[in-house]
Amino acid sequence: MLFDLPSDETLYDALMASSSEYEGSAFVCVKTTGVFCRLSCPARKPKRENTIFVGSIGTCLETGFRPCQRCRPLATFGAKDPLVQELLQALEAAPERRWSEDDIVCRGLDPSTVRRAFKRALGITFLDLARHRRLGLAARQLADGGRVIDAQLEAGYESPSGFRAAFQRLLGDAPAAAQGRALLSSDWIETPIGPMVAVADATHLHLLEFHERKALPTELEALKRATRSAIVPGRTAPIDQIEGELKSYFAGEAGGFQTPLAPGGTPFERNVWAKLVKIPAGGTRSYGDIAREVATIQSARAVAKANGSNRIAIVIPCHRCIGADGSLTGYGGGLWRKQWLLRHEAKMKPVSLLVEETQ
């Protein structure tokens, strides 16, 4: 490698400053999320002990890290070379395709030229990149009850041990353990008050949080344990639906949220959340009010704790709970967002936010 990486401390300082000084020469792998980013990525910064700095995208991918959906390092580098960009777009259009050198030749391209271009731009060959993409599809095949050997061959791995090792690095579990297990998909949703992370299965939304919420990594781990599932990048119908409903909400259209939810939680927490969704947009209730409504001997503090356990922000409107004296009190997305949301909703026509909830 022609470029010698500076110390990890120097690179971490560059990451904290969202510096573009090392663009294309250094990347950060975040152990807690399993993603890798450019140092200039605007997402919330990880703790120093959760970072690994490497000099190529290929190293990131080969060690099981996935590209960040916020700074999109693959797309950024593909844009610098028309040949790389062309093949990345083809890969996005058909991620399940088993690419070979013959496919590259059929596109009028020289395999050696393609290999050098991808190694130069991404540090990994195009065929290896395509194989990594198929691992995510293999996980979905196993979740649908498919056989491990079929998923292995579809992903392009001749060696069972190689497939097992790559799969476990990517998803944190052995292929056999993923059989018949539903997968959760996650994606970013941009909003006027910052990006949000949405996680859903094929039918229900499980999580909707602001990306910088400190408890987000813990919530994601708890969600994976509770559902006995892995979370992979991707889109499902509930994510598309909530993105459209959020767009209407932030545009001031009080049509309500209809996306089916799977909020989890204890019976007490679900009881509290059911009361929250009945608070109309533009209205607020105190924690004590909610405590009396759920007829609990527990204090308003228990209601506040249930609010803090809510992992579906805005839709389950814990931001509409305030102190008995009218103070905003706490909010996982930040008090400034709570104030912004209440002011925004005050301009909207009051309407209950009706949602479907799984039991």
Coordinates of C-alpha atoms in Angstrom, one line a residue:
M1 CA 0.0 0.0 0.0
L2 CA 1.5 3.4 -1.0
F3 CA -0.3 5.3 1.7
D4 CA 0.9 4.6 5.3
L5 CA -1.9 5.2 7.8
P6 CA -1.2 7.7 10.6
S7 CA -1.8 6.6 14.2
D8 CA -5.3 5.5 15.3
E9 CA -5.4 8.5 17.6
T10 CA -4.9 10.9 14.6
L11 CA -7.5 9.1 12.6
Y12 CA -10.0 9.1 15.5
D13 CA -9.5 12.9 15.8
A14 CA -10.2 13.2 12.0
L15 CA -13.3 11.1 12.5
M16 CA -14.6 13.3 15.3
A17 CA -14.0 16.3 13.1
S18 CA -15.7 14.7 10.1
S19 CA -12.5 15.5 8.2
S20 CA -12.1 14.7 4.5
E21 CA -8.3 14.8 4.8
Y22 CA -8.0 11.0 4.5
E23 CA -10.8 10.5 2.0
G24 CA -10.2 7.3 0.1
S25 CA -7.2 6.4 2.2
A26 CA -8.7 5.5 5.6
F27 CA -12.0 4.0 6.8
V28 CA -13.5 3.4 10.2
C29 CA -15.1 0.1 11.1
V30 CA -17.5 0.3 14.0
K31 CA -17.6 -2.9 16.1
T32 CA -20.9 -2.1 17.8
T33 CA -22.9 -1.6 14.6
G34 CA -21.0 -3.8 12.1
V35 CA -20.7 -1.0 9.5
F36 CA -17.8 0.9 8.0
C37 CA -17.8 4.6 7.1
R38 CA -15.7 7.3 5.5
L39 CA -14.1 9.5 8.2
S40 CA -16.2 12.4 7.0
C41 CA -19.5 10.5 7.7
P42 CA -22.0 12.8 9.4
A43 CA -23.5 10.0 11.5
R44 CA -23.1 10.0 15.3
K45 CA -19.5 9.2 16.3
P46 CA -18.6 5.9 17.9
K47 CA -16.5 5.6 21.1
R48 CA -12.8 5.2 20.5
E49 CA -12.8 1.6 21.9
N50 CA -15.4 0.6 19.3
T51 CA -13.4 1.7 16.2
I52 CA -11.0 -0.1 13.9
F53 CA -9.2 2.0 11.2
V54 CA -8.1 0.3 7.9
G55 CA -6.8 1.5 4.6
S56 CA -9.1 -0.1 2.1
I57 CA -12.8 -0.8 1.5
G58 CA -11.8 -4.4 0.6
T59 CA -10.4 -5.0 4.1
C60 CA -13.7 -3.7 5.6
L61 CA -15.8 -6.0 3.5
E62 CA -13.5 -9.1 3.9
T63 CA -13.7 -8.8 7.7
G64 CA -17.5 -8.7 7.6
F65 CA -18.3 -5.0 7.9
R66 CA -21.2 -3.5 5.8
P67 CA -21.1 -0.2 4.0
C68 CA -22.8 2.7 5.9
Q69 CA -26.1 3.7 4.4
R70 CA -25.5 7.3 5.4
C71 CA -22.2 8.1 3.8
R72 CA -22.4 5.3 1.2
P73 CA -18.6 4.7 0.7
L74 CA -19.1 2.3 -2.2
A75 CA -21.2 4.8 -4.2
T76 CA -18.8 7.6 -3.5
F77 CA -15.8 5.7 -4.9
G78 CA -17.7 4.3 -7.8
A79 CA -18.5 7.8 -9.0
K80 CA -14.8 8.5 -9.6
D81 CA -14.5 5.8 -12.3
P82 CA -17.2 5.4 -14.9
L83 CA -16.4 1.7 -15.2
V84 CA -16.7 1.1 -11.5
Q85 CA -19.9 3.1 -11.4
E86 CA -21.4 1.1 -14.2
L87 CA -20.8 -2.2 -12.5
L88 CA -21.9 -1.0 -9.1
Q89 CA -25.2 0.1 -10.6
A90 CA -25.5 -3.3 -12.3
L91 CA -24.9 -5.0 -9.0
E92 CA -27.5 -2.8 -7.2
A93 CA -30.0 -3.7 -9.9
A94 CA -29.4 -7.5 -9.5
P95 CA -27.6 -8.3 -6.2
E96 CA -28.6 -11.9 -6.4
R97 CA -26.8 -12.5 -9.7
R98 CA -23.8 -14.9 -9.7
W99 CA -21.3 -12.8 -11.6
S100 CA -18.5 -14.4 -13.5
E101 CA -15.7 -13.1 -15.8
D102 CA -17.8 -14.2 -18.8
D103 CA -20.5 -11.8 -17.7
I104 CA -17.9 -9.0 -17.6
V105 CA -16.7 -9.9 -21.1
C106 CA -20.3 -9.9 -22.4
R107 CA -20.6 -6.3 -21.3
G108 CA -17.6 -5.5 -23.6
L109 CA -15.2 -5.1 -20.6
D110 CA -11.9 -6.6 -20.0
P111 CA -11.8 -8.7 -16.8
S112 CA -8.2 -7.6 -16.0
T113 CA -9.1 -4.0 -16.4
V114 CA -12.2 -4.4 -14.2
R115 CA -10.2 -6.2 -11.6
R116 CA -7.5 -3.5 -11.4
A117 CA -10.1 -0.7 -11.4
F118 CA -12.0 -2.2 -8.4
K119 CA -8.9 -3.0 -6.5
R120 CA -7.7 0.6 -7.1
A121 CA -11.0 2.2 -6.1
L122 CA -12.3 -0.2 -3.5
G123 CA -9.5 -2.5 -2.5
I124 CA -11.6 -5.5 -3.5
T125 CA -12.4 -7.2 -6.8
F126 CA -15.8 -6.8 -8.4
L127 CA -16.5 -10.5 -8.2
D128 CA -15.6 -10.6 -4.5
L129 CA -17.8 -7.6 -3.8
A130 CA -20.7 -9.3 -5.6
R131 CA -20.1 -12.4 -3.4
H132 CA -20.3 -10.4 -0.3
R133 CA -23.6 -8.9 -1.4
R134 CA -25.0 -12.3 -1.9
L135 CA -24.3 -13.2 1.7
G136 CA -27.2 -11.0 2.7
L137 CA -29.5 -12.7 0.3
A138 CA -28.3 -16.1 1.6
A139 CA -29.4 -15.0 5.1
R140 CA -32.9 -14.3 3.7
Q141 CA -32.9 -17.7 2.0
L142 CA -32.1 -19.4 5.2
A143 CA -34.7 -17.4 7.1
D144 CA -37.3 -18.7 4.6
G145 CA -36.3 -22.3 5.6
G146 CA -33.8 -22.9 2.8
R147 CA -31.0 -25.5 3.1
V148 CA -27.5 -24.3 4.2
I149 CA -25.9 -26.0 1.2
D150 CA -28.2 -24.3 -1.2
A151 CA -27.6 -20.9 0.4
Q152 CA -23.8 -21.6 0.3
L153 CA -23.8 -22.4 -3.4
E154 CA -26.1 -19.5 -4.3
A155 CA -23.7 -17.2 -2.5
G156 CA -20.8 -18.5 -4.6
Y157 CA -18.9 -20.3 -1.9
E158 CA -17.4 -23.7 -2.8
S159 CA -16.1 -24.3 0.7
P160 CA -18.7 -24.9 3.5
S161 CA -16.2 -23.6 6.1
G162 CA -15.5 -20.5 4.1
F163 CA -19.2 -19.8 3.8
R164 CA -19.8 -20.5 7.5
A165 CA -17.0 -18.1 8.5
A166 CA -18.1 -15.3 6.2
F167 CA -21.7 -15.6 7.2
Q168 CA -20.9 -15.5 10.9
R169 CA -18.7 -12.5 10.5
L170 CA -21.5 -10.7 8.6
L171 CA -24.5 -11.6 10.7
G172 CA -23.0 -12.8 14.0
D173 CA -24.5 -16.3 13.8
A174 CA -23.8 -19.6 12.0
P175 CA -25.8 -20.3 8.8
A176 CA -27.6 -23.3 10.4
A177 CA -28.8 -21.1 13.3
A178 CA -30.4 -18.7 10.8
Q179 CA -32.7 -21.4 9.2
G180 CA -36.3 -20.5 9.5
R181 CA -35.6 -17.4 11.5
A182 CA -37.2 -14.2 10.3
L183 CA -34.8 -11.3 9.4
L184 CA -35.2 -7.7 10.2
S185 CA -34.3 -5.0 7.6
S186 CA -33.0 -1.6 8.5
D187 CA -32.6 1.7 6.5
W188 CA -32.2 5.4 7.0
I189 CA -35.1 7.8 6.7
E190 CA -34.2 11.5 6.3
T191 CA -36.3 14.0 8.3
P192 CA -36.2 17.8 8.8
I193 CA -34.8 17.2 12.3
G194 CA -32.2 14.6 11.5
P195 CA -32.0 11.1 10.1
M196 CA -33.9 8.2 11.7
V197 CA -33.2 4.5 11.7
A198 CA -36.1 2.3 10.8
V199 CA -36.1 -1.5 11.4
A200 CA -39.0 -3.8 10.3
D201 CA -39.8 -7.3 9.2
A202 CA -42.0 -8.1 6.3
T203 CA -45.2 -6.8 7.9
H204 CA -44.5 -4.6 11.0
L205 CA -42.2 -1.8 12.1
H206 CA -40.1 -2.7 15.1
L207 CA -38.0 0.4 15.7
L208 CA -37.9 4.0 14.6
E209 CA -35.3 6.1 16.3
F210 CA -33.2 9.2 15.7
H211 CA -29.7 8.0 14.7
E212 CA -27.9 9.8 17.4
R213 CA -29.9 8.4 20.3
K214 CA -27.4 7.1 22.8
A215 CA -29.5 4.1 23.6
L216 CA -29.9 3.0 19.9
P217 CA -27.1 0.3 19.9
T218 CA -28.5 -1.2 23.1
E219 CA -32.0 -1.1 21.6
L220 CA -30.8 -2.9 18.5
E221 CA -29.1 -5.6 20.5
A222 CA -32.2 -6.1 22.7
L223 CA -34.4 -6.2 19.6
K224 CA -32.2 -8.9 18.0
R225 CA -32.4 -11.0 21.2
A226 CA -36.1 -10.5 21.6
T227 CA -36.9 -11.5 18.0
R228 CA -34.1 -14.1 17.7
S229 CA -33.3 -12.4 14.4
A230 CA -30.5 -10.7 12.6
I231 CA -30.7 -7.1 11.3
V232 CA -29.5 -6.6 7.7
P233 CA -29.6 -3.5 5.5
G234 CA -32.6 -3.4 3.2
R235 CA -36.2 -2.2 2.8
T236 CA -39.6 -3.8 3.5
A237 CA -43.1 -2.5 3.0
P238 CA -43.4 -1.1 6.5
I239 CA -40.3 1.0 6.1
D240 CA -41.6 2.4 2.8
Q241 CA -45.0 3.1 4.4
I242 CA -43.6 4.9 7.4
E243 CA -41.3 6.9 5.3
G244 CA -44.3 8.2 3.3
E245 CA -46.3 8.9 6.4
L246 CA -43.4 10.7 8.0
K247 CA -43.1 12.9 4.9
S248 CA -46.8 13.8 5.2
Y249 CA -46.4 14.4 9.0
F250 CA -43.4 16.8 8.6
A251 CA -45.3 18.6 5.8
G252 CA -48.0 19.4 8.3
E253 CA -50.6 16.9 7.0
A254 CA -52.2 15.4 10.1
G255 CA -53.5 12.2 8.4
G256 CA -52.2 9.9 11.1
F257 CA -49.9 6.9 11.1
Q258 CA -51.2 3.6 9.8
T259 CA -48.0 1.6 9.6
P260 CA -48.5 -1.7 11.6
L261 CA -46.3 -1.7 14.7
A262 CA -44.5 -4.4 16.7
P263 CA -43.3 -2.3 19.7
G264 CA -42.5 -5.1 22.1
G265 CA -42.4 -4.1 25.7
T266 CA -44.1 -5.4 28.9
P267 CA -47.9 -5.4 29.4
F268 CA -47.5 -2.2 31.5
E269 CA -45.4 -0.5 28.9
R270 CA -47.8 -1.4 26.1
N271 CA -50.7 -0.1 28.2
V272 CA -48.9 3.3 28.6
W273 CA -48.0 3.4 24.9
A274 CA -51.7 2.8 24.0
K275 CA -52.6 5.9 26.0
L276 CA -49.9 7.9 24.3
V277 CA -51.3 7.2 20.8
K278 CA -54.7 8.6 21.9
I279 CA -53.2 12.0 22.7
P280 CA -54.1 14.1 19.6
A281 CA -51.5 16.0 17.7
G282 CA -51.2 19.4 19.3
G283 CA -52.0 18.1 22.7
T284 CA -50.0 17.0 25.7
R285 CA -50.5 15.0 28.9
S286 CA -48.5 14.8 32.1
Y287 CA -46.9 11.6 33.4
G288 CA -49.3 11.7 36.3
D289 CA -52.3 12.0 34.0
I290 CA -51.2 8.8 32.2
A291 CA -50.5 7.0 35.4
R292 CA -54.0 7.7 36.6
E293 CA -55.4 6.5 33.2
V294 CA -53.6 3.2 33.3
A295 CA -55.0 2.7 36.9
T296 CA -51.6 1.7 38.2
I297 CA -50.4 2.0 41.8
Q298 CA -47.0 2.8 40.3
S299 CA -46.0 6.4 40.2
A300 CA -45.6 8.8 37.3
R301 CA -42.0 7.8 37.4
A302 CA -43.0 4.4 36.1
V303 CA -44.8 6.0 33.2
A304 CA -41.7 8.1 32.5
K305 CA -39.6 4.9 32.4
A306 CA -42.1 3.3 30.0
N307 CA -41.8 6.4 27.8
G308 CA -38.0 5.9 27.8
S309 CA -38.4 2.3 26.7
N310 CA -40.4 3.3 23.7
R311 CA -38.4 2.5 20.5
I312 CA -40.9 3.8 18.0
A313 CA -40.4 7.5 18.2
I314 CA -43.0 10.0 16.9
V315 CA -45.5 7.3 15.9
I316 CA -45.9 6.3 19.6
P317 CA -45.7 10.0 20.7
C318 CA -43.8 9.9 24.0
H319 CA -42.8 13.5 23.1
R320 CA -46.4 14.5 24.1
C321 CA -45.8 13.6 27.7
I322 CA -44.6 16.6 29.9
G323 CA -44.1 17.3 33.5
A324 CA -47.0 18.3 35.8
D325 CA -45.6 21.9 35.9
G326 CA -45.5 22.1 32.1
S327 CA -41.8 21.4 31.7
L328 CA -40.6 19.4 28.8
T329 CA -38.6 16.9 31.0
G330 CA -36.5 14.3 29.2
Y331 CA -36.6 13.0 25.6
G332 CA -34.3 10.3 24.0
G333 CA -34.1 12.3 20.8
G334 CA -33.0 15.5 22.7
L335 CA -35.2 18.2 24.3
W336 CA -34.7 20.5 21.3
R337 CA -36.5 17.8 19.1
K338 CA -39.3 17.4 21.7
Q339 CA -39.8 21.2 21.6
W340 CA -39.7 21.2 17.8
L341 CA -42.2 18.4 17.5
L342 CA -44.7 20.0 19.9
R343 CA -44.5 23.3 18.1
H344 CA -44.9 21.6 14.8
E345 CA -47.9 19.7 15.9
A346 CA -49.5 22.8 17.4
K347 CA -49.9 24.0 13.9
M348 CA -51.6 20.8 12.7
K349 CA -55.3 19.9 13.0
P350 CA -55.7 17.7 16.1
V351 CA -56.2 14.1 15.1
S352 CA -55.5 10.8 17.0
L353 CA -52.6 8.8 15.6
L354 CA -54.1 5.4 15.2
V355 CA -51.8 2.5 14.8
E356 CA -52.1 -1.3 14.6
E357 CA -50.1 -3.1 17.3
T358 CA -49.2 -6.8 17.5
Q359 CA -49.9 -8.6 20.8

